[in-house]
Short mmCIF file of C-alpha atoms in Angstrom, two decimals:
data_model
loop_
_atom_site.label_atom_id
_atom_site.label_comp_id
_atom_site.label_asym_id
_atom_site.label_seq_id
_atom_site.Cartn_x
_atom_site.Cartn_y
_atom_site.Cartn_z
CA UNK A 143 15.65 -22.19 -30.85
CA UNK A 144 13.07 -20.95 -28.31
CA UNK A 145 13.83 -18.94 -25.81
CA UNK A 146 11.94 -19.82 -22.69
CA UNK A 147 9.89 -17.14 -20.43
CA UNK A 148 11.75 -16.18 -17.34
CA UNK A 149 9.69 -15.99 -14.50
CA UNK A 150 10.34 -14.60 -11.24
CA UNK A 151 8.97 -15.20 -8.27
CA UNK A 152 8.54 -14.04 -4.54
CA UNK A 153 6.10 -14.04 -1.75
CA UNK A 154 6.00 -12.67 1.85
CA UNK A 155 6.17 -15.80 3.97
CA UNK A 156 9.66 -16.13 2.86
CA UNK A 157 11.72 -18.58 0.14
CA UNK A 158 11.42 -21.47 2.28
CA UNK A 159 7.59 -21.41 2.16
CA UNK A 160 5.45 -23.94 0.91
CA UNK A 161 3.56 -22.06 -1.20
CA UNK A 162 6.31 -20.69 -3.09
CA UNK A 163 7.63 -23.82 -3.41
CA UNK A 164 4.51 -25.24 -4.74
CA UNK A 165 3.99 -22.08 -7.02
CA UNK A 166 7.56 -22.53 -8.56
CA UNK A 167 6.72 -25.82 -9.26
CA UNK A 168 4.10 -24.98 -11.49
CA UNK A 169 5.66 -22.24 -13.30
CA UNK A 170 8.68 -24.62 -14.11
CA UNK A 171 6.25 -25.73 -16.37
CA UNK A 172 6.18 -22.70 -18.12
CA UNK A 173 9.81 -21.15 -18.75
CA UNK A 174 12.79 -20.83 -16.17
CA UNK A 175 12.28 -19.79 -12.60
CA UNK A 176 14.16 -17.50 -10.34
CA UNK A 177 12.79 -17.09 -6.83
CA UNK A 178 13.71 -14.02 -5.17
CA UNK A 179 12.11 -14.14 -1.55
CA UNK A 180 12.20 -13.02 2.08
CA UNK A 181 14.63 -14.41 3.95
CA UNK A 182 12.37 -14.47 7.44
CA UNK A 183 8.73 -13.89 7.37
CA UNK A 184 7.18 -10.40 5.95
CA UNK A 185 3.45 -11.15 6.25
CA UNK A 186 1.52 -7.44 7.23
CA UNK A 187 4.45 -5.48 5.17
CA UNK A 188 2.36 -4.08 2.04
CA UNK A 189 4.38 -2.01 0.12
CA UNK A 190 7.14 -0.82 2.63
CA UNK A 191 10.74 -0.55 1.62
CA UNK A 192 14.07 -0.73 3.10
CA UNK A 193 16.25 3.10 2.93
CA UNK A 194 19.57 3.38 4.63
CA UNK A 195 20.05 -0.15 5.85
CA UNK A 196 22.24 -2.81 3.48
CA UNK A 197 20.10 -5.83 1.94
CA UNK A 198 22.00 -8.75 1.47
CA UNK A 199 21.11 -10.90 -1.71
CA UNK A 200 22.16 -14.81 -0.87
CA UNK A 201 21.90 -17.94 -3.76
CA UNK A 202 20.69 -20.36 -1.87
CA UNK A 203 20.39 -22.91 -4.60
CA UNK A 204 20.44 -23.55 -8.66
CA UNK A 205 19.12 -26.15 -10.80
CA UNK A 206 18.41 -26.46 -14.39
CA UNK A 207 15.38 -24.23 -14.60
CA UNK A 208 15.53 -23.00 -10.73
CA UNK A 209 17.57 -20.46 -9.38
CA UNK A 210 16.83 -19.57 -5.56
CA UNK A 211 17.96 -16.46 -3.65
CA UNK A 212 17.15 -15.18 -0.61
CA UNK A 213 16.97 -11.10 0.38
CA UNK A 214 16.83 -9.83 4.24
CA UNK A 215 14.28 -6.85 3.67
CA UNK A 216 10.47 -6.56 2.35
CA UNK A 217 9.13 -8.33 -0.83
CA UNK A 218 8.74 -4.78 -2.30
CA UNK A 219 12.86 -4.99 -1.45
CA UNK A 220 12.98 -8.42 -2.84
CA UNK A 221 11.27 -7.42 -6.13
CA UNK A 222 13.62 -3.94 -6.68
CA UNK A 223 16.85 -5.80 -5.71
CA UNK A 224 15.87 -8.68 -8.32
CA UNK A 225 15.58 -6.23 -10.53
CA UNK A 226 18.42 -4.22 -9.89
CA UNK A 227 21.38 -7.02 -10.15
CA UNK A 228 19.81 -10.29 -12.16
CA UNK A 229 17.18 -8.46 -14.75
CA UNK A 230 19.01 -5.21 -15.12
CA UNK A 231 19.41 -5.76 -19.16
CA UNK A 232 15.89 -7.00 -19.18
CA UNK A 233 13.01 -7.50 -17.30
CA UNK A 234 11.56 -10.94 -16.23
CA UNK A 235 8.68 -11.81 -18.36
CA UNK A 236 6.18 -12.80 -15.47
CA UNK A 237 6.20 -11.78 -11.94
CA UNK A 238 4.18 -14.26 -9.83
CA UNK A 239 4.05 -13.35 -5.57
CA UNK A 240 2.94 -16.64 -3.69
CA UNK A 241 0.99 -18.32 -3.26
CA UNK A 242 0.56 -16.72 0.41
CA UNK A 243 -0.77 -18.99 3.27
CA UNK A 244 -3.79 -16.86 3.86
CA UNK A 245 -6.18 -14.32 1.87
CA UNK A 246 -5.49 -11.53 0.16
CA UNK A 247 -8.76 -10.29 -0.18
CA UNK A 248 -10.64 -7.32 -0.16
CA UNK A 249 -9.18 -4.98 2.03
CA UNK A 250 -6.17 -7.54 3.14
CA UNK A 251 -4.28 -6.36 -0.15
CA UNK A 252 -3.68 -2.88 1.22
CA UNK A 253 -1.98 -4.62 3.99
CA UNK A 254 0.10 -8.08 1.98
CA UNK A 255 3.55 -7.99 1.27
CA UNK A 256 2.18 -10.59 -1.31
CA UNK A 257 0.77 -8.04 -3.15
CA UNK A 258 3.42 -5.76 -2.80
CA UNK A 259 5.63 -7.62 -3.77
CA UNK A 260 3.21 -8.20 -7.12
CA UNK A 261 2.76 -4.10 -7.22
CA UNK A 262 6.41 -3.75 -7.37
CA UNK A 263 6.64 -5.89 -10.70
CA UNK A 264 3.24 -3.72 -11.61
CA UNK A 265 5.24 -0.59 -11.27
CA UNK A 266 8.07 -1.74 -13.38
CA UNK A 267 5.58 -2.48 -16.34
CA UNK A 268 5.74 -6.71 -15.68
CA UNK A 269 2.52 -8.49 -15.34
CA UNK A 270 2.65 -9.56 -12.86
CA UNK A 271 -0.51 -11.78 -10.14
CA UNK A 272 -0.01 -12.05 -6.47
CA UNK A 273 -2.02 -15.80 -5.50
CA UNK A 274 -2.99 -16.69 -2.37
CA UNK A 275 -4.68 -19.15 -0.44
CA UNK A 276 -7.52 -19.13 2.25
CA UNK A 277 -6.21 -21.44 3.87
CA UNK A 278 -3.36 -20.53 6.64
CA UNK A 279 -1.89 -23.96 7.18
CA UNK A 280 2.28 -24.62 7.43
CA UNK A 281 1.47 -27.06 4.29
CA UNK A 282 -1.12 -25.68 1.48
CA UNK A 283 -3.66 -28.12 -0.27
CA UNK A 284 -3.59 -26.46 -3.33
CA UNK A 285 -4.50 -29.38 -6.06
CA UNK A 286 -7.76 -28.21 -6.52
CA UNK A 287 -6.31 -25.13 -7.47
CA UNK A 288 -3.56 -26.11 -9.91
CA UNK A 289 -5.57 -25.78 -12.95
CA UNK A 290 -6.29 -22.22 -12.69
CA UNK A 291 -3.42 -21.35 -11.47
CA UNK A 292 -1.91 -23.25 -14.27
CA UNK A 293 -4.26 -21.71 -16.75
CA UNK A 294 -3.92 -18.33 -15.50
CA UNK A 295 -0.17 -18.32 -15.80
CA UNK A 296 -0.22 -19.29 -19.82
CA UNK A 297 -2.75 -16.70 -20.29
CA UNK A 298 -0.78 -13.96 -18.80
CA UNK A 299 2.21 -15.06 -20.70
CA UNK A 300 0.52 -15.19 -23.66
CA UNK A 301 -1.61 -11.88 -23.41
CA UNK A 302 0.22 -9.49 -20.91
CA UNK A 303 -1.68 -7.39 -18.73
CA UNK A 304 -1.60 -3.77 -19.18
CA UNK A 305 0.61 -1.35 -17.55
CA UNK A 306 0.28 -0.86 -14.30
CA UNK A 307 -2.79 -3.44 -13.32
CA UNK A 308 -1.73 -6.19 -11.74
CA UNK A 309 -3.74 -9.46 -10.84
CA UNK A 310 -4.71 -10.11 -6.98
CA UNK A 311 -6.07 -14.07 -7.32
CA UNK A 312 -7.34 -15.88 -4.11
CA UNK A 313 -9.11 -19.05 -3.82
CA UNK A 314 -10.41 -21.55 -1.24
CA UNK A 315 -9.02 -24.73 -0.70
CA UNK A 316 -11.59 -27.67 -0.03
CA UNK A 317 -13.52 -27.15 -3.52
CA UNK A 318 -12.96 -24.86 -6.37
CA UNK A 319 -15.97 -24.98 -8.36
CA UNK A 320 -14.95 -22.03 -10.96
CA UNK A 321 -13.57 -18.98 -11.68
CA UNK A 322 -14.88 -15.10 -12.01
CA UNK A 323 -13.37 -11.88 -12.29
CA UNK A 324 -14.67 -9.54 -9.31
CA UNK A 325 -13.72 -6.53 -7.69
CA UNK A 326 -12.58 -6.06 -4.28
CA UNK A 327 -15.49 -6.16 -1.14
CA UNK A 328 -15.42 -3.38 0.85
CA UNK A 329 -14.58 -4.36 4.35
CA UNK A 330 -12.09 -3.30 7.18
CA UNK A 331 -10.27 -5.22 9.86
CA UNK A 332 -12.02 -4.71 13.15
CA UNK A 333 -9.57 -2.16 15.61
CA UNK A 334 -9.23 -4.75 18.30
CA UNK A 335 -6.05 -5.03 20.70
CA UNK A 336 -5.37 -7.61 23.25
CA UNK A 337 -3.67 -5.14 26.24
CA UNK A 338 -0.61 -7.42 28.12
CA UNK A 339 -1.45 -8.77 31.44
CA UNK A 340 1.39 -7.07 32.99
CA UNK A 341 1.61 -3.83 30.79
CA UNK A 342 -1.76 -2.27 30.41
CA UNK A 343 -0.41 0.46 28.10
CA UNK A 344 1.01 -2.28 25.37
CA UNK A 345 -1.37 -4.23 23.16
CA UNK A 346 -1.07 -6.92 20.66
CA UNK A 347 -2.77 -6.92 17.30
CA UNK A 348 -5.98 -9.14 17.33
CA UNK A 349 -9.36 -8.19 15.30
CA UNK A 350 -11.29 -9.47 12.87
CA UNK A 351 -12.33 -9.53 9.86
CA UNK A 352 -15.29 -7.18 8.93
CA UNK A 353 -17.43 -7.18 5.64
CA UNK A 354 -19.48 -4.87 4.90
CA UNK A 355 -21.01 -6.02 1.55
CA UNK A 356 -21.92 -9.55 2.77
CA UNK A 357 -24.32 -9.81 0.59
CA UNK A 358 -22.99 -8.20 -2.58
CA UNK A 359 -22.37 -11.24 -5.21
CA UNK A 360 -20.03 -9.30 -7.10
CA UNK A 361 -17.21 -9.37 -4.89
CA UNK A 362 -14.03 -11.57 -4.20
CA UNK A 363 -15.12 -12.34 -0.31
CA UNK A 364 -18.46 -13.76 -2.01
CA UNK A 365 -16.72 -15.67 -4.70
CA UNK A 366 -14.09 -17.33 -1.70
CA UNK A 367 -17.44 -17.92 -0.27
CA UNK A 368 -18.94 -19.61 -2.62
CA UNK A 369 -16.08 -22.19 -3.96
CA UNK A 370 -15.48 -19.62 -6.70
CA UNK A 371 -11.42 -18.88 -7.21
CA UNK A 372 -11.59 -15.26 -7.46
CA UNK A 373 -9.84 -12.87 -9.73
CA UNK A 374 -9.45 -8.64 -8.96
CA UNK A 375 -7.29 -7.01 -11.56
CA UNK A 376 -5.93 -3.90 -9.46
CA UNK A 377 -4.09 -0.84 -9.88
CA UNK A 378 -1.36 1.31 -8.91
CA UNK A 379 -2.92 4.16 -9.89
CA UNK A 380 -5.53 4.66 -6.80
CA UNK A 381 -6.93 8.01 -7.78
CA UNK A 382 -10.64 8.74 -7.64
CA UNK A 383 -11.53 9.81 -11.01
CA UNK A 384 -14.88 10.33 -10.27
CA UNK A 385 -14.72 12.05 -6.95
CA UNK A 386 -11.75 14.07 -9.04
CA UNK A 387 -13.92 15.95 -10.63
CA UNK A 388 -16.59 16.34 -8.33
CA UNK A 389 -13.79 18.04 -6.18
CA UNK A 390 -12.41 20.37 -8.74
CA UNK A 391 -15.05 22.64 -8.22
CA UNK A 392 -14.55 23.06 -4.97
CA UNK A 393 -10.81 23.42 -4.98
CA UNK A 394 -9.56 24.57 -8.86
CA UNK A 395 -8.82 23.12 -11.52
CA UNK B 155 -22.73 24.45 24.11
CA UNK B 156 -21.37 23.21 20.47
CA UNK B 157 -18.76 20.31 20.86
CA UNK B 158 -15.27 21.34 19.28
CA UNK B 159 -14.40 18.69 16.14
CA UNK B 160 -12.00 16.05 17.68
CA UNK B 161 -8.66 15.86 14.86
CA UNK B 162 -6.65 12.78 15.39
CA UNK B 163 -3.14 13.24 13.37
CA UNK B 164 -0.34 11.23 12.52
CA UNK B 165 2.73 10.95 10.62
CA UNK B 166 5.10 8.76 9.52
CA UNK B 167 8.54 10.98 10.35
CA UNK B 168 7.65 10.48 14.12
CA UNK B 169 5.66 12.19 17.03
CA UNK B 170 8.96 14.67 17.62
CA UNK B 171 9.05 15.85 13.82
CA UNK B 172 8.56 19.27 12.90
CA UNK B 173 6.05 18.91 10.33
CA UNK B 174 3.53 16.95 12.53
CA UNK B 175 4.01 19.79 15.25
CA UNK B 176 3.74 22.73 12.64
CA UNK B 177 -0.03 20.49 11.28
CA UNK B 178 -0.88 20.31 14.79
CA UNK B 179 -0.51 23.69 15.47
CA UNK B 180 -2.56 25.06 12.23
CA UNK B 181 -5.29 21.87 13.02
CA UNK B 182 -5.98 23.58 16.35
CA UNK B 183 -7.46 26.59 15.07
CA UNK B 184 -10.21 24.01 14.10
CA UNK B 185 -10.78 21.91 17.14
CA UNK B 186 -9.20 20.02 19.90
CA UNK B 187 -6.09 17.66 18.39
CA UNK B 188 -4.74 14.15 19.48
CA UNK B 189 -1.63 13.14 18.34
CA UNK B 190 -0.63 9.51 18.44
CA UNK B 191 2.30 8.90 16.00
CA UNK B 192 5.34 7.11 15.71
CA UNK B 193 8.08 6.92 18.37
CA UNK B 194 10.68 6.58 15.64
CA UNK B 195 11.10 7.55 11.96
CA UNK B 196 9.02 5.32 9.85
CA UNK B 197 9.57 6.67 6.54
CA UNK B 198 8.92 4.01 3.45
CA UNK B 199 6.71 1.63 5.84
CA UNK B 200 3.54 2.03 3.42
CA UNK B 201 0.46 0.45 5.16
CA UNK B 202 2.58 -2.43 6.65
CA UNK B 203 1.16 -3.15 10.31
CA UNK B 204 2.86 -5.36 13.31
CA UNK B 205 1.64 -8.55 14.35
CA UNK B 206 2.58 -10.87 17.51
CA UNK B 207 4.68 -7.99 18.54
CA UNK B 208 3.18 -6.07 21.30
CA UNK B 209 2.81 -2.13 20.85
CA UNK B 210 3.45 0.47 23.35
CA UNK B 211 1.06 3.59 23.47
CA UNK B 212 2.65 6.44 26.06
CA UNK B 213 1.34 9.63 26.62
CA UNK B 214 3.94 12.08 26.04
CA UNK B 215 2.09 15.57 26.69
CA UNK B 216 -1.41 17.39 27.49
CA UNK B 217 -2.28 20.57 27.58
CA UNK B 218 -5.56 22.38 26.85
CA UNK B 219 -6.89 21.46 23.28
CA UNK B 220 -3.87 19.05 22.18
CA UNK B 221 -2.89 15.44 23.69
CA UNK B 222 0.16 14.06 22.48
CA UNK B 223 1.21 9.97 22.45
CA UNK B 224 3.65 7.95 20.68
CA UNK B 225 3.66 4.31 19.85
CA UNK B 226 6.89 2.01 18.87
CA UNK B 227 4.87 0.80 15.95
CA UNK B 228 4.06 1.65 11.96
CA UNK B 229 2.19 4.62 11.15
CA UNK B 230 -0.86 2.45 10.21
CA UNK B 231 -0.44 0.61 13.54
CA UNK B 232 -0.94 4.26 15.32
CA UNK B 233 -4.70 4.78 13.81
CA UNK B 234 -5.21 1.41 14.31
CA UNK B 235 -4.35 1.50 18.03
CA UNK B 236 -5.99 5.48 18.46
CA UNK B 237 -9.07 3.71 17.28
CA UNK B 238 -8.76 1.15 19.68
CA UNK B 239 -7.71 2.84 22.45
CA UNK B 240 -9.04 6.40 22.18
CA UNK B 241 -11.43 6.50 20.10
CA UNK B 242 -13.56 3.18 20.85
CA UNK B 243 -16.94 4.84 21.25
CA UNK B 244 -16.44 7.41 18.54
CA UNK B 245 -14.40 8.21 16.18
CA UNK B 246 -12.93 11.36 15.53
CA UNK B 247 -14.28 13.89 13.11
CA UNK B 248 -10.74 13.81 11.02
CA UNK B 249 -7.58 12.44 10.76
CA UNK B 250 -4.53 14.49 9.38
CA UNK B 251 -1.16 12.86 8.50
CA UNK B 252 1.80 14.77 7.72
CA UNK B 253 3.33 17.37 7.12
CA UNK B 254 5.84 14.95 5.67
CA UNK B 255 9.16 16.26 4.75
CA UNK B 256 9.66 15.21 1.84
CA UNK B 257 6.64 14.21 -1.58
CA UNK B 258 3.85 11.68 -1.72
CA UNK B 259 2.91 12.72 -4.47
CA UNK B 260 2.30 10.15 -7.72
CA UNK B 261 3.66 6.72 -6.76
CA UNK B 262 5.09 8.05 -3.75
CA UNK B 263 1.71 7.09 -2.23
CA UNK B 264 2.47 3.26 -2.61
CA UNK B 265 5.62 3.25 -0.26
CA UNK B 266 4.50 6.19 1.96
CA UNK B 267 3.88 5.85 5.61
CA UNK B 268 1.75 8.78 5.72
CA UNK B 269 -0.62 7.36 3.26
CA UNK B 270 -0.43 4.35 5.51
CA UNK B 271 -1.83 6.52 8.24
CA UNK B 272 -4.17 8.42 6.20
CA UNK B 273 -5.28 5.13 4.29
CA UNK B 274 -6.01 3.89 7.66
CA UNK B 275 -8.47 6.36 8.62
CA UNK B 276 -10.43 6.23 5.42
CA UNK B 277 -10.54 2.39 5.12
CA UNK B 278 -12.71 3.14 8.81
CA UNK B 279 -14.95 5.92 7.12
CA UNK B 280 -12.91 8.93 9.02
CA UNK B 281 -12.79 11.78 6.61
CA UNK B 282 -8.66 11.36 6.33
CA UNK B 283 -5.92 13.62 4.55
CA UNK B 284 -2.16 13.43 4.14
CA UNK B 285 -0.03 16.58 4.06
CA UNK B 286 3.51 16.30 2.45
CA UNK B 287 5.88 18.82 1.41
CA UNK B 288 8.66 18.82 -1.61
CA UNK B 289 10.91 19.82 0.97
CA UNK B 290 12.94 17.75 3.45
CA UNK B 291 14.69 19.37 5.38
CA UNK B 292 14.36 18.92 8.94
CA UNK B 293 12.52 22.30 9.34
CA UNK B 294 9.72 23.03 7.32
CA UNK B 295 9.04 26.17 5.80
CA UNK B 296 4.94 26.11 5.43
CA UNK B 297 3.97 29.73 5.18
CA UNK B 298 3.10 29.93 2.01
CA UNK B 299 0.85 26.66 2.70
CA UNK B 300 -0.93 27.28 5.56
CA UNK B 301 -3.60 28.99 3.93
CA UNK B 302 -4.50 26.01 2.05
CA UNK B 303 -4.03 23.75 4.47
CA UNK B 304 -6.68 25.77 6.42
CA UNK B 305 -9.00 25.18 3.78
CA UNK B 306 -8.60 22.19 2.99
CA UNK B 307 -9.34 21.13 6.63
CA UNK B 308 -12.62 23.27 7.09
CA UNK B 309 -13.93 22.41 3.79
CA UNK B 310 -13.46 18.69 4.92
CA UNK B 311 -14.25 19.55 8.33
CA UNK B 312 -17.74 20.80 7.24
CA UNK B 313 -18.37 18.63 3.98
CA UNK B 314 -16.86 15.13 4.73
CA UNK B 315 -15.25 12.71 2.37
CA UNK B 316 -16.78 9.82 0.76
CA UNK B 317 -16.57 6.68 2.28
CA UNK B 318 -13.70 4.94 0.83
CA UNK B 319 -11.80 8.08 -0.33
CA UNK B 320 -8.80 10.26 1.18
CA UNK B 321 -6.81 13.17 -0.14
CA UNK B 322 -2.94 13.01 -0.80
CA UNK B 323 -1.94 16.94 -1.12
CA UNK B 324 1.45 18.04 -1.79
CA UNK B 325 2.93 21.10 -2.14
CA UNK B 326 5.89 23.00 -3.21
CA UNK B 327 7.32 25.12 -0.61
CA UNK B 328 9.06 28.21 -2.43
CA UNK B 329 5.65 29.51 -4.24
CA UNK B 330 2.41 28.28 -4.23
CA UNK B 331 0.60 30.30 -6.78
CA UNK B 332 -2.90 28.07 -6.84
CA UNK B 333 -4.11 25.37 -5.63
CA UNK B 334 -5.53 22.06 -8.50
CA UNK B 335 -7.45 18.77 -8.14
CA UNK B 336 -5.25 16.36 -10.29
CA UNK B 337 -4.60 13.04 -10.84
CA UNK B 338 -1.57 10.60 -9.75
CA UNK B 339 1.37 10.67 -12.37
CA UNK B 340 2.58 7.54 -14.25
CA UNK B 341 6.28 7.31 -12.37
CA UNK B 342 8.14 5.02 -10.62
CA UNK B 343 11.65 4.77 -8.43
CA UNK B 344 14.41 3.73 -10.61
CA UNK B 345 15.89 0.13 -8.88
CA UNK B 346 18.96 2.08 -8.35
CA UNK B 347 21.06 0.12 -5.14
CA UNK B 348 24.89 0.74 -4.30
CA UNK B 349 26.68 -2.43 -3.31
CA UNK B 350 28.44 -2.19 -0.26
CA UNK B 351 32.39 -1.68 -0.72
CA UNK B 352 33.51 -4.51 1.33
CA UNK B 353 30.84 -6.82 0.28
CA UNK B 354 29.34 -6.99 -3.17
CA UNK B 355 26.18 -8.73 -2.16
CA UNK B 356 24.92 -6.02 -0.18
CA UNK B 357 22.71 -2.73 -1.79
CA UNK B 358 22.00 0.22 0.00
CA UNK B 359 18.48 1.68 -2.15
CA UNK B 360 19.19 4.68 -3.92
CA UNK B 361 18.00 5.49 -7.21
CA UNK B 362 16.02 8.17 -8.83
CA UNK B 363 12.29 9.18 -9.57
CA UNK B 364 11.34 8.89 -13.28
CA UNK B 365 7.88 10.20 -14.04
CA UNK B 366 6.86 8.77 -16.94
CA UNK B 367 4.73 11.08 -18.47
CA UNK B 368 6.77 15.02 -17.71
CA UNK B 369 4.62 16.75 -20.48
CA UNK B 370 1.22 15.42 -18.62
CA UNK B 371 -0.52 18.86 -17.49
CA UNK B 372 -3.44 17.15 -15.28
CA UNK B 373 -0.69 15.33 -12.83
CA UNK B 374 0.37 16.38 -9.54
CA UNK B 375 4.19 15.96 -11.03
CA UNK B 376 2.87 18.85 -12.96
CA UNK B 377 1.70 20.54 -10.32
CA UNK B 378 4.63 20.56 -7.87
CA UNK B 379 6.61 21.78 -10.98
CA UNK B 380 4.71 24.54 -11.40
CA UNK B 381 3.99 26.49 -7.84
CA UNK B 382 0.80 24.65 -7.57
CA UNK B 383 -0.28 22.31 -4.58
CA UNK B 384 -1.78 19.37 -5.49
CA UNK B 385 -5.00 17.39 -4.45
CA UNK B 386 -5.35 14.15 -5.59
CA UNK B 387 -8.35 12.11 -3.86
CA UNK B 388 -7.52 8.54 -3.99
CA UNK B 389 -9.24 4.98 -3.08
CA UNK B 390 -8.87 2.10 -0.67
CA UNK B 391 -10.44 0.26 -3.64
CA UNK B 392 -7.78 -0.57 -6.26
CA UNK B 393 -9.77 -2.33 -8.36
CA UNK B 394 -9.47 -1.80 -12.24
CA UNK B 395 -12.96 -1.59 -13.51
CA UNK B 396 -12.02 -1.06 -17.37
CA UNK B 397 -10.33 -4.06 -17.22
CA UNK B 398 -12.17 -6.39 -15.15
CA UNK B 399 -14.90 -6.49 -17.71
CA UNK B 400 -12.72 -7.59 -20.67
CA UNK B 401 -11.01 -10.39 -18.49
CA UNK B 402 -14.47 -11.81 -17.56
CA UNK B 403 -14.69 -12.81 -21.11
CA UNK B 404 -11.52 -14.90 -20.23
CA UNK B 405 -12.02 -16.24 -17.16
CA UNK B 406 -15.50 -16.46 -16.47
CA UNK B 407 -18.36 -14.02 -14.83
#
């Protein structure tokens, strides 16, 4: 007898989503699911966590192959709590965060709960890939996607990714032409507020999206671009080794 | 007439905290200081920002050399809004965020507000830094720091950052014997939660830090350990370069 992967799942649009749903569907096809999501929408929460307030962990469903709960904090909350009461013998064997209604992109994974959500499996030594979609849409076209997403799954769970890089996959939505493995554009979200009509001194969060590699092919915001699904392996560990060293000189070693 | 350096600090503990007020006050030897921080504690909130919620920006105080505002939003929703508001036609010459009570150090940074804030800055090409202290008590005992911290900001104060690039320092607060340029250590938060007494599907986070790698000299674990304050320069760019180039030979260029 087999045993079959166990893969868990969460995003930061929350468990009734339809891109988790569509996700869990096609890692069904690869071992047993649990989902492990938001209870309420966490879009914009990167990796913030919940101290000193309760989370509640709810089973919303179960199926052969499909177990559903539901957690009121953060997908970084989701992910520790999962781990904490249903993989506290053992770890899941995948982590997958998605697939988010929206882009993760460039500098938009600083900001994701998707990917923090993914960097909390990273942390804990699962591979683990955060997906997400360009497109922002209630319901998510994702057929043209399926394959690689597919593909991309068995790969991981055959060959797991090292500790402590994780895999940050986007794509577009009307045509995927092919895959590449990128790094991350360089690029910022434009500082701009809308200030309230009646309360000059209170502003809502507008802006948009600036890149400031354009024309750099090598990136993931040319691949989305360019009907390319794109793939950034990223890490926890952010420090600038280069710069490191550079610096010792003028602070010790 | 030379034009004082304009320092724009934040924190994640809140506008009223005593390590932001004891930065301020060391920051103003070195030019004139805005403050816009949290109105509340915001400990844990990473580089999560608010969306379709309005923010409120109020002035609290100004006197000569230091203005002082607080806004019921994240700490990265504070630069965000500074830049916005304040600081439309030019940014300021530095951003400080700290002192937090209590480490950032190692994978601290990922959950950390005041890496949000600091992140923030550098992700718009201001020369940014994040303070924190081992200790966290509600008063901070700095002394021995100050020194560095004085250095620190007139070295960056004359010789920027590069783009892309902040500083997390940390220090211990009993002794600080040296100062070193180090690298994040391997470590991560136990998923340690304590179910509520009258209802076993609620967890309160607790658990405990577990650095990986304790006999690593060249980590800022070490360092904190050891009477040292730590510098670790780290990236908005998370990409893993190493590994990008092997997975291209799986997925594609």
């Amino acid at each position: 007898m087999t045993t079959k992967p166990i893969i868990l799942i969460s995003n930061d649009d929350g468990y009734q989503a339809d891109g988790i749903t569509k996700l869990a569907a096609i890692a069904r096809n690869f071992g047993d699911v649990v989902i492990v999501a938001p209870a309420h929408q966490q879009s914009g929460k990167s990796s913030a966590i919940t101290g000193g307030i309760p989370l509640k962990l709810t089973k919303i469903s179960e199926e052969e192959g499909l177990v559903v709960y539901s957690c009121d904090g953060t997908p970084a909350d989701c992910v520790k709590l999962a781990f904490y009461t249903l993989f506290k013998e053992k770890h899941p064997d995948l982590l997958l965060s998605g697939i988010n209604h929206g882009s993760n992109a460039s500098v938009n994974a600083v900001y994701s709960g998707t990917i923090g959500a993914a960097m909390e499996g990273c942390i804990n030594h699962v591979s683990s890939i955060a997906f997400s979609s360009t497109q922002m849409e209630k319901v998510l076209d994702i057929e043209k996607a399926v394959p690689y997403i597919s593909h991309i799954i068995k790969q991981t769970l055959e060959s797991p990714l090292p500790k402590g890089t994780m895999l940050n996959v986007n794509f577009p939505y009307e045509e995927i032409k092919k895959a590449t493995v990128c790094r991350e554009a360089d690029a910022r979200w434009s500082e701009e507020y809308l200030p309230l009509a009646d309360d000059p001194h209170s502003y809502t969060l507008a802006g948009y999206f600036d890149n400031r590699e354009p024309d750099s092919k090598d990136t993931d915001m040319w691949a989305l671009s360019h009907e390319t699904l794109s793939i950034v392996p990223i890490k926890v560990d952010k420090t600038d080794y280069e710069f490191m060293n550079q610096l010792k000189d003028i602070y010790g070693k």
